[in-house]
Structures are given as C-alpha cells and as structure tokens.
CSV table of C-alpha atoms in Angstrom, one decimal:
chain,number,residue,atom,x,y,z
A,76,UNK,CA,17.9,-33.4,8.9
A,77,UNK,CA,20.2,-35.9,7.7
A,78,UNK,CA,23.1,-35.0,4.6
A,79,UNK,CA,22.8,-36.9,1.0
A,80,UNK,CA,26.0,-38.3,-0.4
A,81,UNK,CA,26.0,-36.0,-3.9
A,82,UNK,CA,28.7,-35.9,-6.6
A,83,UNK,CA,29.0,-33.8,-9.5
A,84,UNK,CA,30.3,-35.5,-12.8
A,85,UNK,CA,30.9,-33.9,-16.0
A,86,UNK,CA,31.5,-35.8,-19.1
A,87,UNK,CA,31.1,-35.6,-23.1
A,88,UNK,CA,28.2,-37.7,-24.6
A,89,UNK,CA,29.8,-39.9,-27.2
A,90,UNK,CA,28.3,-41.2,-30.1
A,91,UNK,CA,26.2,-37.8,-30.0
A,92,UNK,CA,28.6,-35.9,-32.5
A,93,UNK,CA,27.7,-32.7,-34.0
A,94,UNK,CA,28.8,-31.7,-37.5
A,95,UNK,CA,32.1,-29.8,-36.9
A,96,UNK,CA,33.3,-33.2,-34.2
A,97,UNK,CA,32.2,-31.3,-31.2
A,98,UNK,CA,30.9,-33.5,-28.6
A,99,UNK,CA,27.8,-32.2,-26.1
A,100,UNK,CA,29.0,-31.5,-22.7
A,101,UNK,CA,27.0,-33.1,-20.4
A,102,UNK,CA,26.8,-32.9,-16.0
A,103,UNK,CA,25.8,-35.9,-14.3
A,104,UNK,CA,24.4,-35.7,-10.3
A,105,UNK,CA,24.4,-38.3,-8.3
A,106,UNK,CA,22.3,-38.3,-4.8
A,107,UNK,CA,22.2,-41.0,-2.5
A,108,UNK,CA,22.9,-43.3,-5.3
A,109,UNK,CA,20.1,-41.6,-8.0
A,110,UNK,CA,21.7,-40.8,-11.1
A,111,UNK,CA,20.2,-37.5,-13.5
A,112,UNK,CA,21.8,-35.5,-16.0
A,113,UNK,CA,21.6,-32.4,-17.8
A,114,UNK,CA,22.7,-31.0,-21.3
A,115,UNK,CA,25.2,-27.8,-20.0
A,116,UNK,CA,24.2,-26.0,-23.5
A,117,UNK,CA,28.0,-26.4,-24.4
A,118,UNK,CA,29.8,-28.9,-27.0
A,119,UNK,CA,34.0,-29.4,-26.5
A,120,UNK,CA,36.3,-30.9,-28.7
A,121,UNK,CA,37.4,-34.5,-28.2
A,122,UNK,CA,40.5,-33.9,-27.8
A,123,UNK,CA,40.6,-31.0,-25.5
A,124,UNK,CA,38.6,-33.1,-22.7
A,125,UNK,CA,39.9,-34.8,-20.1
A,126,UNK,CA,38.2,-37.6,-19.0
A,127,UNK,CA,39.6,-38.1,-15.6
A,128,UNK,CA,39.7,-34.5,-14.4
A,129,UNK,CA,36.7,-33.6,-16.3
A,130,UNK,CA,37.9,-30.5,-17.6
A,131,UNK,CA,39.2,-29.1,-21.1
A,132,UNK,CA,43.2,-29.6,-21.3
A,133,UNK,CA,45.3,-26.9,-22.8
A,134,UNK,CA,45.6,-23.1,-22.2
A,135,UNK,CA,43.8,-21.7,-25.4
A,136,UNK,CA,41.3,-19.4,-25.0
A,137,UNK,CA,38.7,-22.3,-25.6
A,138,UNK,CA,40.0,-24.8,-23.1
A,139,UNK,CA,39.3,-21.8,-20.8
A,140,UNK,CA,36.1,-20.9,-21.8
A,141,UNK,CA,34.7,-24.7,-21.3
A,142,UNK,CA,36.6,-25.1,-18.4
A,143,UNK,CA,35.2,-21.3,-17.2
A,144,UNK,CA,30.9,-22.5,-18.0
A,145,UNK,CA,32.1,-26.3,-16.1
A,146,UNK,CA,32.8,-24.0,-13.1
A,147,UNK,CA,30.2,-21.7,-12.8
A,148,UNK,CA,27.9,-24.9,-13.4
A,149,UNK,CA,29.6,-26.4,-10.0
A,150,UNK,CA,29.2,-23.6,-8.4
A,151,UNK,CA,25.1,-23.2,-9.2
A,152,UNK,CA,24.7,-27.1,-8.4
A,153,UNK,CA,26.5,-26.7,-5.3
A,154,UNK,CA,23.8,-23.3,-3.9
A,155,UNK,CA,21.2,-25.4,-5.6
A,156,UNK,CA,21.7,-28.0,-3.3
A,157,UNK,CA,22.3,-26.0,-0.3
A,158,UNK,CA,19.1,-24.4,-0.8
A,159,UNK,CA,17.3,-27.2,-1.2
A,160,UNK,CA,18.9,-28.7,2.0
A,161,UNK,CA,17.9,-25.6,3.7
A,162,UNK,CA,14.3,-25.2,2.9
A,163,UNK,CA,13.0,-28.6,2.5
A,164,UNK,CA,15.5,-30.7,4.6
A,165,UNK,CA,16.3,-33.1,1.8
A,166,UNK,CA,17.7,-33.5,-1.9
A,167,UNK,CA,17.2,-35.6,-4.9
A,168,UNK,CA,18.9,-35.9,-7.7
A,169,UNK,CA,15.7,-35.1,-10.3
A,170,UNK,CA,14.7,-32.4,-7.7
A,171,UNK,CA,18.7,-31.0,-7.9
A,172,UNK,CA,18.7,-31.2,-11.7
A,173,UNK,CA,14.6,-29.6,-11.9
A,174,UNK,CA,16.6,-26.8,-9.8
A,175,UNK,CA,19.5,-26.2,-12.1
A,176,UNK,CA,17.4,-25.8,-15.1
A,177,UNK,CA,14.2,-23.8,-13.4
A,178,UNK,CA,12.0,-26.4,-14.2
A,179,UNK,CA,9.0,-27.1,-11.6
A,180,UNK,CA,10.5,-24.6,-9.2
A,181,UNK,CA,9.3,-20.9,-9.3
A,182,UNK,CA,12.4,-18.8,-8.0
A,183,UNK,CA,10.8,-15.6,-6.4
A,184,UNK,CA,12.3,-12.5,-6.8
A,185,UNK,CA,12.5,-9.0,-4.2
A,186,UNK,CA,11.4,-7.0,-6.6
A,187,UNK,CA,8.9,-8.9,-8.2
A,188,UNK,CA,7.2,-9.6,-4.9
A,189,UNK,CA,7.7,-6.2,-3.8
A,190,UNK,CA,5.8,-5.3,-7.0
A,191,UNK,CA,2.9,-7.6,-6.2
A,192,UNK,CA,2.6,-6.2,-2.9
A,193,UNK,CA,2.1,-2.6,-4.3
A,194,UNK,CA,-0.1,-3.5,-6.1
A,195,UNK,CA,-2.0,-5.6,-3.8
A,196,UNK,CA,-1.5,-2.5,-1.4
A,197,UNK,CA,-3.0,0.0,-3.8
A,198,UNK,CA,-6.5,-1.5,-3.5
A,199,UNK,CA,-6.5,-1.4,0.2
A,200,UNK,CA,-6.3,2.1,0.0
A,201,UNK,CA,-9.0,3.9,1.3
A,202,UNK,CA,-10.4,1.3,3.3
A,203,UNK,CA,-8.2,-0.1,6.1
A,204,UNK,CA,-5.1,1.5,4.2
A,205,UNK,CA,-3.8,5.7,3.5
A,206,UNK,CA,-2.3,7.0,0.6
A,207,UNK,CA,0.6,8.3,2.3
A,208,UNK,CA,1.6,4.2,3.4
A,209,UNK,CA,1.4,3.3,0.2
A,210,UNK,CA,3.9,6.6,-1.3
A,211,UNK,CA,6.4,5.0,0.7
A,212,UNK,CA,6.3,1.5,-0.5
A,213,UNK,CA,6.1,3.0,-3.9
A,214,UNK,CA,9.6,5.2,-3.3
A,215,UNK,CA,11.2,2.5,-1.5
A,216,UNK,CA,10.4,-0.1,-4.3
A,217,UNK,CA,11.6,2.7,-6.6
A,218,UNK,CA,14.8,3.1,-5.0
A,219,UNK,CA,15.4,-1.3,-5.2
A,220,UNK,CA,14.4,-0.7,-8.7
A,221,UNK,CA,17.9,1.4,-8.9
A,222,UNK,CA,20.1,0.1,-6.4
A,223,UNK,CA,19.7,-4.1,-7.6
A,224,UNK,CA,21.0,-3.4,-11.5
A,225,UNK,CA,23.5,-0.5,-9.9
A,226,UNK,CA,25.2,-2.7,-7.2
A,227,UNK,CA,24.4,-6.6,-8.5
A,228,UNK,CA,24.2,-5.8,-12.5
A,229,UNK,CA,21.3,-7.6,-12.9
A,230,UNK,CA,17.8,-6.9,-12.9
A,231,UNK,CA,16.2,-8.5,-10.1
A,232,UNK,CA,17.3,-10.9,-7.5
A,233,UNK,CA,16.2,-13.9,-5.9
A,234,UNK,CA,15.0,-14.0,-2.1
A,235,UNK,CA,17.3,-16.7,-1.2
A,236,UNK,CA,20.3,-14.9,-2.4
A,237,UNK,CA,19.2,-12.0,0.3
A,238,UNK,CA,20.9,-11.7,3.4
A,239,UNK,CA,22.7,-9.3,5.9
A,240,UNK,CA,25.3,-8.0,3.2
A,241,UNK,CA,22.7,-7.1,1.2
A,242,UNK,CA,20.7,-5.5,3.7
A,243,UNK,CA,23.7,-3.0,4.8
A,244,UNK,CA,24.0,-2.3,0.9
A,245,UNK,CA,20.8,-0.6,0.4
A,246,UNK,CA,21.4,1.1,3.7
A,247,UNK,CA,24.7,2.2,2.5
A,248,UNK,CA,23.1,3.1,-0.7
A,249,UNK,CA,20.0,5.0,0.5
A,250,UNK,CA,22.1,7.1,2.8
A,251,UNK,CA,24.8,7.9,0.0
A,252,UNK,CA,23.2,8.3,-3.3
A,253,UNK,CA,20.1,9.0,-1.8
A,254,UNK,CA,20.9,11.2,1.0
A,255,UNK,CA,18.7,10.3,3.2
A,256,UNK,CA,18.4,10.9,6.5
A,257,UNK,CA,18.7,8.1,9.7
A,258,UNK,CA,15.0,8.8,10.5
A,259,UNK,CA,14.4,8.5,6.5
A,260,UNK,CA,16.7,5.1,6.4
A,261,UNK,CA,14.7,3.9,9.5
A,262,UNK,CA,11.0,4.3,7.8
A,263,UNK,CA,12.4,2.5,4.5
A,264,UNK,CA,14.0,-0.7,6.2
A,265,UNK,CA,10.9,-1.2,8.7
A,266,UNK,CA,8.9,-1.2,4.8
A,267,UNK,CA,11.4,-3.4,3.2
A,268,UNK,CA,11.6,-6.2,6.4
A,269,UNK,CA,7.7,-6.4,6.2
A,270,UNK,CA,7.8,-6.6,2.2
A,271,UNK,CA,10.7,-9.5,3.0
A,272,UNK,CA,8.2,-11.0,6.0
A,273,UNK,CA,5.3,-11.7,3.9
A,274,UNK,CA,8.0,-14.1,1.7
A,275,UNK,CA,9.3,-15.7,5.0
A,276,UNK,CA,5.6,-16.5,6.0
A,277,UNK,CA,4.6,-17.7,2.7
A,278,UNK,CA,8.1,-20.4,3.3
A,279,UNK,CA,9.1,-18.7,0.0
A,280,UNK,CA,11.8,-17.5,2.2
A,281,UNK,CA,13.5,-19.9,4.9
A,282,UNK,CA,15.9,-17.7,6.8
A,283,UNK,CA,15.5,-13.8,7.9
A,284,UNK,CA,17.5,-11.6,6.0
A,285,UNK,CA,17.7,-9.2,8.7
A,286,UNK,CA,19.1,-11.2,11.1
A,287,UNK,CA,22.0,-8.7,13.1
A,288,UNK,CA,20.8,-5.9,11.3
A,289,UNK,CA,20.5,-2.7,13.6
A,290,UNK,CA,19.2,0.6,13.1
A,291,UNK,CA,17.0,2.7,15.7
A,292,UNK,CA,15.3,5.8,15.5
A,293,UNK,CA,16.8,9.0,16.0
A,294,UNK,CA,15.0,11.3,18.3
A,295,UNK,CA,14.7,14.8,16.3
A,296,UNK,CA,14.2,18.2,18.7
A,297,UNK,CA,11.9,19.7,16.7
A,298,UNK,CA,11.2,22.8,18.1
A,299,UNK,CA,8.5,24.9,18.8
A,300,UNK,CA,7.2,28.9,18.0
A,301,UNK,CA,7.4,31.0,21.0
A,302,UNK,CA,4.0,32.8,22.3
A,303,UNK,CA,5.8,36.2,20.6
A,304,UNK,CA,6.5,34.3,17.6
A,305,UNK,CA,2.6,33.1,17.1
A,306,UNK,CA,1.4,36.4,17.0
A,307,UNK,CA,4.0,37.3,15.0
A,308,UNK,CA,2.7,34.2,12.5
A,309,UNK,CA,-1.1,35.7,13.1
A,310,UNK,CA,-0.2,39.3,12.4
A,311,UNK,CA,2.2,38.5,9.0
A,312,UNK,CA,0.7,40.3,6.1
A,313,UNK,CA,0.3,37.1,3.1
A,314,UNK,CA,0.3,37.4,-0.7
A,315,UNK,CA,-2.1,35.5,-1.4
A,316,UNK,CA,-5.5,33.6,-0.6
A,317,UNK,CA,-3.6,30.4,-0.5
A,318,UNK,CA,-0.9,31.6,1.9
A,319,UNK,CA,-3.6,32.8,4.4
A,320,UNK,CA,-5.5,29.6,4.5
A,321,UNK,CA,-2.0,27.9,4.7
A,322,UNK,CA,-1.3,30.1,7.6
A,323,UNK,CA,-5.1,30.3,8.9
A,324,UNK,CA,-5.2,26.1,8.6
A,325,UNK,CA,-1.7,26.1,10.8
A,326,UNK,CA,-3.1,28.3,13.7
A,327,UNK,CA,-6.6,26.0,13.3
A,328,UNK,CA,-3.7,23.2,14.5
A,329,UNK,CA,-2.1,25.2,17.4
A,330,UNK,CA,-5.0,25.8,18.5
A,331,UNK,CA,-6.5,22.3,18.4
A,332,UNK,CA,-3.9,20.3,18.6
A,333,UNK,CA,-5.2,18.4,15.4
A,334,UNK,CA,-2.6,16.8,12.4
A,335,UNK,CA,-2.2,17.7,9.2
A,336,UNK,CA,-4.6,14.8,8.0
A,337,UNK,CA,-7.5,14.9,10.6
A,338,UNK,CA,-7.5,18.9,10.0
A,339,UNK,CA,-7.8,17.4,6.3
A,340,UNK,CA,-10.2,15.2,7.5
A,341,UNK,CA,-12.3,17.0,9.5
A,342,UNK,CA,-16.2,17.5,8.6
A,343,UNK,CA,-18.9,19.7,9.7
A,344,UNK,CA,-20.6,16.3,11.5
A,345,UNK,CA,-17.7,16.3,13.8
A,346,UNK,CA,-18.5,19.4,15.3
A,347,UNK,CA,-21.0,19.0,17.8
A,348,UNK,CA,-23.0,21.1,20.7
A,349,UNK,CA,-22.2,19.6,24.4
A,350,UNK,CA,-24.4,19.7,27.2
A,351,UNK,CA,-22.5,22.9,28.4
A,352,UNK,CA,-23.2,24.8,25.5
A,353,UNK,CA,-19.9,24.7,24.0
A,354,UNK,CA,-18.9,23.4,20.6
A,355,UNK,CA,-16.8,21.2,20.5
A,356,UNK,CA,-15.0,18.5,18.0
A,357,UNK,CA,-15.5,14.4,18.2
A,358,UNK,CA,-13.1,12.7,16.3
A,359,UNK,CA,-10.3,10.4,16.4
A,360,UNK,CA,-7.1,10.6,15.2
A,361,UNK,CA,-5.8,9.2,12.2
A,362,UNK,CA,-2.7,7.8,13.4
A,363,UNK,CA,-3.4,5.7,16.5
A,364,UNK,CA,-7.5,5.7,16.0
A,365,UNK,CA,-7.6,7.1,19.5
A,366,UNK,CA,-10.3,9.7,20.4
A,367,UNK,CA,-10.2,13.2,20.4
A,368,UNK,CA,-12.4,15.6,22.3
A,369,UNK,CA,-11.6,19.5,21.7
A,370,UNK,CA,-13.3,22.0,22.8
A,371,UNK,CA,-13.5,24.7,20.3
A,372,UNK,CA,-12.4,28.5,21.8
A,373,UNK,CA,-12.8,31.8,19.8
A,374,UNK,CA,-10.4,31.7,17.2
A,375,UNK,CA,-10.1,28.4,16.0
A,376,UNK,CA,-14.4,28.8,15.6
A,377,UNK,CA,-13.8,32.3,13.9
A,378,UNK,CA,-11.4,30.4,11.5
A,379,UNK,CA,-14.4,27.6,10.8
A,380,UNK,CA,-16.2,30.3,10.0
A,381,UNK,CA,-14.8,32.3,7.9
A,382,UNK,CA,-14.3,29.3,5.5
A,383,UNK,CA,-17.7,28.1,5.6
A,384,UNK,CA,-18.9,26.7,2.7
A,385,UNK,CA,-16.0,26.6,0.7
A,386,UNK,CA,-14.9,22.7,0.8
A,387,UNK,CA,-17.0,20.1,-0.9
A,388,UNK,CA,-18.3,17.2,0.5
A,389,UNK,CA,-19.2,18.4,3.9
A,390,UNK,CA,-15.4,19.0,4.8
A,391,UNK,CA,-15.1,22.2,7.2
A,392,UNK,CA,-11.9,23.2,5.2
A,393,UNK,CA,-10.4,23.3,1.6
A,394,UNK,CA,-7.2,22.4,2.5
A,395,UNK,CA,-4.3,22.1,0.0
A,396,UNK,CA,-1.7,19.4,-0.2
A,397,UNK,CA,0.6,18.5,2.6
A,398,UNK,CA,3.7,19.7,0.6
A,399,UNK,CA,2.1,22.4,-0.8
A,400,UNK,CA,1.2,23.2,2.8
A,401,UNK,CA,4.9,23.3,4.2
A,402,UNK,CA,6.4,25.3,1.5
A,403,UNK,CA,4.4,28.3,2.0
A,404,UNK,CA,5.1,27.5,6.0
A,405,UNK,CA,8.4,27.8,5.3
A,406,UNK,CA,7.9,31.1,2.9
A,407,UNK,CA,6.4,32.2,5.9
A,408,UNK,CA,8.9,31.3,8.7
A,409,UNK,CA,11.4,33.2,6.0
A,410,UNK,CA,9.4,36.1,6.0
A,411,UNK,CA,8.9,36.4,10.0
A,412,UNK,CA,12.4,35.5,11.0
A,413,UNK,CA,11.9,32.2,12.5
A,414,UNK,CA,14.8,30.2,13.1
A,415,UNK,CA,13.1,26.9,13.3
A,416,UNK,CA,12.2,24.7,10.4
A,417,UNK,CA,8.5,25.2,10.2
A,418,UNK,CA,6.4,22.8,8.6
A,419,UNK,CA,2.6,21.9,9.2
A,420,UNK,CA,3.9,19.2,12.3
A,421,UNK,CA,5.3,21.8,14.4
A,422,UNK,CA,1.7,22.7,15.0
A,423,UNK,CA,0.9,19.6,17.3
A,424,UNK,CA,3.9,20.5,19.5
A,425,UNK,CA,2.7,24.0,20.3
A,426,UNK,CA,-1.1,24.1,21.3
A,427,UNK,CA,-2.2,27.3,22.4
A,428,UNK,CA,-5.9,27.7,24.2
A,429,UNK,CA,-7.5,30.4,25.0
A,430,UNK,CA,-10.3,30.3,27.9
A,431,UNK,CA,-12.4,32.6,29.3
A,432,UNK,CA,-11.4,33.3,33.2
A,433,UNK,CA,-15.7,34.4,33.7
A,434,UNK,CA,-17.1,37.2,33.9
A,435,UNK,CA,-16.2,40.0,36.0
A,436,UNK,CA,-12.1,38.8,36.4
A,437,UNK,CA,-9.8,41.8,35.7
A,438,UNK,CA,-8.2,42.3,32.8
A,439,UNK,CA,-5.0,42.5,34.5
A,440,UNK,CA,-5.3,39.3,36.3
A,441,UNK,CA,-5.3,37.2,33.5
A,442,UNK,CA,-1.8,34.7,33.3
A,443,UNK,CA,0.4,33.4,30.5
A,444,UNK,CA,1.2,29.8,31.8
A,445,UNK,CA,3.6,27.0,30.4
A,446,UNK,CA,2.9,23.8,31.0
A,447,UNK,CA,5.7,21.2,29.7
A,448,UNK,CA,4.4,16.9,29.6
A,449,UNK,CA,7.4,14.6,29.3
A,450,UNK,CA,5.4,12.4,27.4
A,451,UNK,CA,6.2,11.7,23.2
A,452,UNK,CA,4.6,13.3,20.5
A,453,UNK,CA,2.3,10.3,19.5
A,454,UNK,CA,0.9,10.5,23.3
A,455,UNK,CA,-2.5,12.2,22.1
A,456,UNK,CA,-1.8,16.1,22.4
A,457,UNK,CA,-5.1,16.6,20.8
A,458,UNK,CA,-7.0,15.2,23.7
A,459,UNK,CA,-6.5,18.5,25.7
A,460,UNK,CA,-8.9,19.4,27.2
A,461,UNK,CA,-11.2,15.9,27.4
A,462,UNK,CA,-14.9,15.7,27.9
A,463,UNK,CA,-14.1,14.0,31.7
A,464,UNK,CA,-11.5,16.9,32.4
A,465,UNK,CA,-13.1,20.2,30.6
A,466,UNK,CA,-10.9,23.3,31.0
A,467,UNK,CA,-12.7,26.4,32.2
A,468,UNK,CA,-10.2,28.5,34.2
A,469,UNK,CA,-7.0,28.9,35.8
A,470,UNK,CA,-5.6,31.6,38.2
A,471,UNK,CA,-2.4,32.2,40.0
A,472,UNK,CA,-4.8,31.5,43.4
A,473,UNK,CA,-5.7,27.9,42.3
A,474,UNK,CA,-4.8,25.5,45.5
A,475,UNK,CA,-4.9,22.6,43.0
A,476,UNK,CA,-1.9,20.8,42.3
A,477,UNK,CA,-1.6,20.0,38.8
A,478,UNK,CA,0.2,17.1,37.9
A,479,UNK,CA,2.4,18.5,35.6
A,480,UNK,CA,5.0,21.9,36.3
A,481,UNK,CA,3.7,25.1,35.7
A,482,UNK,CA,6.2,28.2,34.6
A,483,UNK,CA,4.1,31.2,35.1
A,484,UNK,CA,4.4,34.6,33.6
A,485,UNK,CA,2.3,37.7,33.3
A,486,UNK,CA,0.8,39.1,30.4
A,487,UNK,CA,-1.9,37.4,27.5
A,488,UNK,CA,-1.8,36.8,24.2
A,489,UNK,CA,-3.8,38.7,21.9
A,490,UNK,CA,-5.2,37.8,18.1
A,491,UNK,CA,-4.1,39.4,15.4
A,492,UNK,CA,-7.5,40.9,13.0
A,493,UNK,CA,-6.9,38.5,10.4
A,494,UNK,CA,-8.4,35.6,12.2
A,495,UNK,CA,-10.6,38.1,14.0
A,496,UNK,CA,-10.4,38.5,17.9
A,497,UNK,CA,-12.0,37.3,20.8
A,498,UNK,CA,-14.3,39.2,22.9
A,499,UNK,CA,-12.3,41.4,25.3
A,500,UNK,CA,-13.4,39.5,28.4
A,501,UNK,CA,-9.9,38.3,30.6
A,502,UNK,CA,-8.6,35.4,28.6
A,503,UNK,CA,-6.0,32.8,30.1
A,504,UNK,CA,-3.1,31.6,27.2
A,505,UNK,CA,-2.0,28.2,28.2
A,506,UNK,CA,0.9,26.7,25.8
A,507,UNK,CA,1.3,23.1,25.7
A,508,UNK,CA,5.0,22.1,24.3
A,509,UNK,CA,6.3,18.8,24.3
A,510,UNK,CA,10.1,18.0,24.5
C-alpha cells in the first residue's frame, strides 16, 4: 500500500463576491498531483484572510469563528483520508472531496445496522431463530439507543469511528447505569461483537473493534433444594390455581430434568410407550438440539395427568410465562424458608427419580443416594436415565462400580397428596446435583 502526497489548501474565491463583500471560503485537495475543491458553506471578509497562512487575521469573535469551521474542516479531511487509506488502500482527490461532502459514499452507522439486523432477526423467528434471542438484541439495541446520544451527544455513530474506547464505554455504562451484572455484560457484548461482525464481513467495516477487549464468564453457584426442602416445596399449601401449576410445572422439572422451554414445549406426541412397557419422553432439548430420553416415574405421570386436556394445541401443559413463572417461585421459596434464589432453572440442577426397587424388597431397605457429576450444566442432565442405560434399581448390595461417587444415606422420600403419591411399593430417591 503505497502513501499519496496530499495537501490541504484553503483560499477565498475572488471575483465570486456576495452582496455584503464577503468572499466564499473555499478548500482545495491536492493528491498525487489531482487537484478538487469544495465550497466550506462559509464566506470571510477580504480583509480578515490571510492568504499565506490561510486563516482569518485578528482576534474578533469572527476571525475565530472562520478560523474555528477551517479547523474542524482539516481535521474531517485528514480521518477522511485515513479511512480511505485504510479500507481501500488508496486515495484520490475526487474520491477525498466525494468523502468530505457524503456524496457516492454511504457512511454506515451502529445503530442503524443494528436496527436492520432486528429486524431482519424478527422474521427468523420461529423457524431456525427463538424469541428469547431476539429479546436480547432488542434490549441491547435499546440500551445503544441511550448510551450513543448520552456519552457522544449525537444520535448515531458511524462504524469506522468504533473502536476499543468505545467498546469499554458501553461496558462501563451497562454496568453503571444499568446495573448489570458480569454474566449480564458478558451476554450483551457477545450480541453487540456479532451485530459489529456482520459489518466487518460485509467490508463495511475494515478493522475489529474488539480488538484487546476482555471479558469472561463468571461461574455463578447456583444452588440447589435439599431432598427435605422438595417435600417441603410439594407439601406447601398455594393460593391459587396458578401458584400450584407454577409449583406442580417446577417438580414436573426436578423430576425430568427438562428446561423451562422444552417443559413449554413439550406435547402429548412426545410421550411414547417403550418396548418395556414404560412411558417415556423423546425429545430434544432446545438449547443444544441434543436428545433426550426420560423415562417417566409416578409423579411426574400423575402431574401429566392431572392437567390433561387443559393446553391447546396438543401441548401436555398450560404453562405461564417464564417471568411470571419465577416470581411465584420466589413467592414460594419466601413462604417455605428457602435461602436460595429459586427460579424455574434451579430445577435442572436438582433431578430427583424415583424407581421402583421390584416387587417383594422391604420397605426398609429402600436408600436415599447422592450422586454428584463434575460435568457443567449444559452437559445434558435431562438425558438420565437413556434408552441404552435404563434405570431400574439400586441397592446398597450392588457390586457394580458406578462411575461416578455415591454418598449414601437411609431413609426415602415420600410425595406430598397434592401431586398424588406413588404406590407404596419400596422406592429408591436418587438426587442428581451438579456443582
């Protein structure tokens, strides 16, 4: 890439004399011998300019206001050419002064293309896009919307003029006036550097803004409910239908090991009779698309039951918004003296299971056991037990070595009449948490 020879030149155009003797101020640029000019929308007196310095003489507030627009007019020429230098590798004088006056050259703007992208997003939704994705965009586009006129007092802003500085300013910003949390902060960058990608892939933008940017996601100890704090959940009296099918919905997840969204998800053509007689449900999960086989035990199938044939379009449940959903959780954590935060997630780290030990095992033979996986949350909790490794029993006289540590302790875990119990054949409780 080799460097033009470019000079700036500003002059008054004589013999173009307005009415009052004011002269138009004209700027002349000169690459690699190519000669254009420009009008700079300003008119001086003839005897304020200076022809060999090319500014206004004199220390009166108009000698400083010419002298003020031939500077900021340097300055624009000057980033004009640098970006032109920068994205195309060269620079011409009609190209520089096309530039300068936003003629032939459409200057993208982040929240213009952000704007497009929504809205590009929006009809995606439903087919190979969720809702929740494009909430996100939406708030973090939203929050540009505030921070741009609040920090840069101006509207929008061009993609060339984006870089690291401004990248640690919304970050400041979103964790200041926003609040937000690092896991929050996180989410919103990772949307904003793929908004900013599509303009570097385009070649709208030449350089990555997020260049040296750091930020990393915090790992959040979310807790679980204890076995005594379950039944506790399952024996709480409720106010209300909604708060029982809240509550109901959240046990449905402990038991399962389902989300919030493939719970939301989940219809009656999912649940499907194996060869061994159990029903169980095929799906896959909405968040990694991997697949799912549960096998249904006694309370999560008395909780399909007892809302049979109240959802619409063949879903097994009418289930209420996810918000909606975690404020009567957390009505209900009040209410049974939970310290933990409990929302609608904490469900997926605390899978309880209850199998039958067969027929004929006594009662008081029947084991509580812990099993703890060091593996993360995404790692497919709901695939316990699989169609290739069904769980039927477990006893303290098992010679099997599982691969995973067992904490063993006596005593079972009952169900509470809401949800109705299981039969009173031995059971086994095994709780799945995951650290």
């Amino acid at each position: 890439m080799s460097r033009s020879t470019f000079k700036i030149l500003f002059y008054v155009k004589k013999g173009s004399e307005r009415a009052n003797g004011y002269l138009p101020l004209m700027c002349r640029l000169t690459v690699d011998g190519e000669i254009k000019q420009f009008s700079c929308k300003l008119d001086a007196p003839p005897k304020l300019w200076d022809v060999k310095t090319a500014r206004a003489t004199g220390k009166s507030a108009e000698a400083q206001k010419i002298n003020a627009a031939v500077d900021r007019i340097r300055v624009d020429v000057n980033r004009r050419y640098q970006e032109l230098m920068q994205s195309d590798g060269y620079v011409t004088a009609a190209r520089l002064r096309d530039a300068c006056l936003g003629l032939g050259v459409k200057r993208e703007t982040l929240l213009k293309l952000f704007e497009q992208h929504n809205e590009e997003f929006i009809k995606k939704v439903g087919h190979s896009r969720v809702q929740g994705t494009y909430n996100r965009y939406r708030t973090i586009y939203r929050h540009l919307c505030e921070f741009v006129p609040k920090v840069y007092r101006r509207d929008d802003i061009p993609l060339k003029e984006l870089n690291l500085t401004f990248i640690n300013n919304f970050e400041y910003f979103l964790r200041t006036e926003k609040k937000c949390c690092t896991n929050t902060v996180w989410g919103y960058m990772i949307g904003l550097k793929h908004v900013i990608s599509i303009a570097r892939n385009s070649g709208a933008l030449p350089f990555n803004p997020f260049a040296g940017y750091i930020n990393s996601f915090e790992s959040v100890d979310r807790g679980y409910l204890t076995e005594r704090e379950i039944q506790t959940l399952m024996e709480a009296p409720v106010k209300s239908g909604t708060c029982e099918l809240v509550r109901d919905l959240f046990i449905f997840s402990v038991f399962t090991g389902l989300a919030y969204v493939d719970v939301k998800a989940l219809t009656t053509d999912r649940l499907q009779t194996f060869f061994d007689g159990n029903l169980w449900i095929i799906t896959r999960r909405r968040k990694t698309n991997t697949e799912s086989n549960i096998r249904l035990l006694d309370v999560p199938k008395r909780i399909i039951e007892k809302y049979k044939g109240l959802s619409k379009d063949g879903h097994v449940f009418p289930v209420p918004g996810n918000s909606r959903c975690n404020v009567i959780l957390k009505e209900l954590s009040r209410q049974c003296g939970f310290k933990i935060r409990l929302t609608y997630h904490v469900a997926r780290h605390e899978t309880v299971s209850l199998f039958d030990s067969g027929e004929g095992s006594p009662a008081p033979s029947a084991l509580h056991v812990r099993v703890v996986l060091p593996i993360s949350t995404s790692a497919g909790i709901a695939s316990f037990p699989t169609a290739d490794h069904p769980v039927t029993s477990l006893s303290s006289s098992s010679k099997s070595t599982p691969p995973y540590k067992l904490h063993e302790s006596p005593g079972t875990l009952p169900v509470s009449n809401p949800i109705s119990a299981p039969s009173a054949t031995s059971r086994i409780a095994v709780l799945i948490s995951y650290p």
